[in-house]
Coordinates of C-alpha atoms and ligand atoms in Angstrom, one line a residue:
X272 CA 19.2 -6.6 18.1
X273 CA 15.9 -7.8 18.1
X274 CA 13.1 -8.1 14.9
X275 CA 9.7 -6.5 15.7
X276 CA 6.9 -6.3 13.3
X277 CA 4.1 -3.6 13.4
X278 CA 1.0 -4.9 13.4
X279 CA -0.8 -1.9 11.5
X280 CA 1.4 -1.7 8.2
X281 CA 3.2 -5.3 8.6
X282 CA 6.5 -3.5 8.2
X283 CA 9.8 -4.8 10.1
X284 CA 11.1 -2.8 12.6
X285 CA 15.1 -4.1 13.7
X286 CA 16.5 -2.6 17.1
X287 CA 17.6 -3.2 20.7
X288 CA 13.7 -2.6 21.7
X289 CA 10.3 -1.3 20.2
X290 CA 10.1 2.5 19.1
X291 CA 7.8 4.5 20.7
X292 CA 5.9 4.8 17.2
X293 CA 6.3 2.8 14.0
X294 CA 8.7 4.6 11.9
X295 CA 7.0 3.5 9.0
X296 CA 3.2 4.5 9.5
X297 CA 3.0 6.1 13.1
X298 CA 1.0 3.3 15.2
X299 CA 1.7 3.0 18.9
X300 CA 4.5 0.9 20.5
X301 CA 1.4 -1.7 21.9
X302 CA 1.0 -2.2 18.1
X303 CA 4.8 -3.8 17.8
X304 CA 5.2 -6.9 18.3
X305 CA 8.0 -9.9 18.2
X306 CA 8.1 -11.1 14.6
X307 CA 7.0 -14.5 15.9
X308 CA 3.7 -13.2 17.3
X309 CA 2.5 -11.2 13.7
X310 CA 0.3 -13.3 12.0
X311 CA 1.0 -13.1 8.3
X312 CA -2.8 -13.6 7.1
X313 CA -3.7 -10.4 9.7
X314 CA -5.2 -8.3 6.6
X315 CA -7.6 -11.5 5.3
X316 CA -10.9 -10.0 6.5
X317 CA -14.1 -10.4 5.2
X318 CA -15.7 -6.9 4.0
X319 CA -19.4 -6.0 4.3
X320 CA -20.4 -3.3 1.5
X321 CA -20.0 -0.5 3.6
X322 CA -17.1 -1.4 5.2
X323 CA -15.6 -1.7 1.3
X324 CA -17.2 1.8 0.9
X325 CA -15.3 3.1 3.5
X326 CA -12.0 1.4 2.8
X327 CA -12.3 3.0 -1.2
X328 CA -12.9 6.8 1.0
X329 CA -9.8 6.3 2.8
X330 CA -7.3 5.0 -0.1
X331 CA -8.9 8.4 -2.2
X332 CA -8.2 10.5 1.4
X333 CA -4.6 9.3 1.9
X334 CA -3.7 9.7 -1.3
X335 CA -4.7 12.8 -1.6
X336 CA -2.9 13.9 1.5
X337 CA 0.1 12.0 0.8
X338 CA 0.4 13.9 -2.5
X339 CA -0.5 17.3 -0.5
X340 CA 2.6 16.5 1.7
X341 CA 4.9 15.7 -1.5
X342 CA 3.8 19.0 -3.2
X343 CA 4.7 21.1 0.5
X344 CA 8.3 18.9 0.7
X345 CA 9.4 19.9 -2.8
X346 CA 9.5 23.5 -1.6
X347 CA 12.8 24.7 -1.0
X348 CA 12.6 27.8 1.5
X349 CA 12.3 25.9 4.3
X350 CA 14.3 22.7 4.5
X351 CA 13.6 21.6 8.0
X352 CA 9.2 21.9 7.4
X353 CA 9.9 20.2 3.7
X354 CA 11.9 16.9 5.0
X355 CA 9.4 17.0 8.2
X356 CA 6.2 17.2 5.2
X357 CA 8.2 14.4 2.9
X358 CA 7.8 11.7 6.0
X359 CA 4.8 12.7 7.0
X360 CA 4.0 12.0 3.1
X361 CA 5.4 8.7 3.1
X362 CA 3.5 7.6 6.4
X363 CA 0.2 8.6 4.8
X364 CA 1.8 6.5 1.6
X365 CA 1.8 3.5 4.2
X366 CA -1.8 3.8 5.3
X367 CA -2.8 3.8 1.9
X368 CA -0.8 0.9 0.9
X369 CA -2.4 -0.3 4.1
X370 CA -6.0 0.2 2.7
X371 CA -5.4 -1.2 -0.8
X372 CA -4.3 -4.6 0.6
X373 CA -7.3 -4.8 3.3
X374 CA -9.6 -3.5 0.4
X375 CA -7.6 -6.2 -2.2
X376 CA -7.3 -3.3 -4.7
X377 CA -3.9 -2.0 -6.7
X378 CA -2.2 1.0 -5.2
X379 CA -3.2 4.9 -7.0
X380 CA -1.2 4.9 -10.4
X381 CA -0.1 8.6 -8.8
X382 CA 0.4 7.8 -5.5
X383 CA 3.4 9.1 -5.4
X384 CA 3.6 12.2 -7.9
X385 CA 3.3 15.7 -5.8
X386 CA -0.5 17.2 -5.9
X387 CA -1.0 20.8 -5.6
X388 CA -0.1 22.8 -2.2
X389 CA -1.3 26.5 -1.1
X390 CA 1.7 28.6 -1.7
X391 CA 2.7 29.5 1.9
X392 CA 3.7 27.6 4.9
X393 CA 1.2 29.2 6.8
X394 CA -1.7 28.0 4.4
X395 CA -0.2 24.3 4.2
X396 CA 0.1 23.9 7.5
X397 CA -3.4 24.8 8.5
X398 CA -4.8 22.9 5.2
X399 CA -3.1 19.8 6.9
X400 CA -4.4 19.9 10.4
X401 CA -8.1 20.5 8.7
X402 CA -6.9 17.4 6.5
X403 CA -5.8 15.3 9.5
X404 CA -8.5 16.5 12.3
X405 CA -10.8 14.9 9.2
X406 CA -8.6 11.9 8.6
X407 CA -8.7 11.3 12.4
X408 CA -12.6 12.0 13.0
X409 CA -13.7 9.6 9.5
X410 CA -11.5 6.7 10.9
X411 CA -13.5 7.1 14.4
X412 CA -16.4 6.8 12.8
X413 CA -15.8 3.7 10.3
X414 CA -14.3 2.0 13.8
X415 CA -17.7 2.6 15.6
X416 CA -19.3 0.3 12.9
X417 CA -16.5 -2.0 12.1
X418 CA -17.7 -5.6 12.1
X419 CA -14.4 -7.5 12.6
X420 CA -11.2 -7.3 15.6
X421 CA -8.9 -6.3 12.5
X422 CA -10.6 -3.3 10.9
X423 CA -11.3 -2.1 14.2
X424 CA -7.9 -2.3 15.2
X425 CA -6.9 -1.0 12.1
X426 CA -9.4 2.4 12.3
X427 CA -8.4 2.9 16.1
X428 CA -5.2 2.6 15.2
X429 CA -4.9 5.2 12.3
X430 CA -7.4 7.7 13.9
X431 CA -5.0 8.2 16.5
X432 CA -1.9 8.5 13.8
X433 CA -3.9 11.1 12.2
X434 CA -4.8 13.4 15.7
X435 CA -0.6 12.6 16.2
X436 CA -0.7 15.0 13.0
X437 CA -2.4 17.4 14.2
X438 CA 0.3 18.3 17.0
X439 CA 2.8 17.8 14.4
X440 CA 1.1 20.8 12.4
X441 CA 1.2 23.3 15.6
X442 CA 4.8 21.9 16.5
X443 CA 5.6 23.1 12.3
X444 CA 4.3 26.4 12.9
X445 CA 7.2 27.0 15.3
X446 CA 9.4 26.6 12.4
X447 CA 7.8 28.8 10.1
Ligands
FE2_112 FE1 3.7 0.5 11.1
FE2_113 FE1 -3.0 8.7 7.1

């Protein structure tokens, strides 16, 4: 056994090697590391306005989607899509958790109470890749004008997560 820590949501990750991506908010295996090589003042960054601006956008964005994904995994005539939705809500749950601490604000009160879904799987699913190809192309953009290593990291980082989502959402429609 071996302790690993991911460098994106700081969580600890215990197993014979590195997973190919962080159970606990999707980043890639580069982005585990040993426990002694994660620095534990890695989200003490100085913000510019905009890059505050931008933070604020993303906490409201992944809390919305992570309460999207809560509302489609309390459904009950698909078991296999709902669980799939329920950790796909609690890795957007991490990057907002993620967001709060760089942006040195409390978590959403409702973070974790179901929002609204569409009715059908069919709906959902495409609401979530429109949700995800936007998640993916917004954190692109705040990474072109990041002014430090760790919010660019950080933005490169969680735009790929999100474009991982979008193959999630054709893989679901298999199992409609
Ligand atoms: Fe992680
Ligand atoms: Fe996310």
């Amino acid at each position: 056994m071996k302790m690993y820590r991911c460098r994106i949501c700081g969580e600890t990750y215990l197993g014979a090697e590195a997973p190919s991506h962080c159970p606990f908010c999707g980043a890639h295996r580069d982005l585990i590391v040993d426990t002694a090589d994660f620095p534990e003042d890695i989200n003490v960054v100085q913000l510019t306005e905009i890059e505050r601006a931008d933070l604020d956008t993303a906490v409201e964005l992944e809390r919305s989607n992570a309460r999207f994904y809560l509302a489609m995994a309390r459904r009950d005539d698909n078991r296999k899509l709902a669980n799939a939705y329920k950790r796909l809500a609690a890795v957007e749950t991490e990057h907002c958790s993620l967001f709060c601490k760089l942006s040195k604000q409390p978590k959403p009160a409702d973070l974790r109470e179901p929002g609204d879904e569409l009715g059908s799987w069919d709906a959902d699913i495409d609401e979530s890749a429109r949700r995800e190809h936007r998640a993916s192309d917004l954190y692109a953009e705040f990474a072109q004008r990041a002014t430090s290593p760790r919010l660019l990291e950080v933005w490169t980082a969680v735009s790929a997560i999100e474009a991982d989502h979008i193959e999630l959402d054709a893989l679901a429609k298999r199992y409609i």
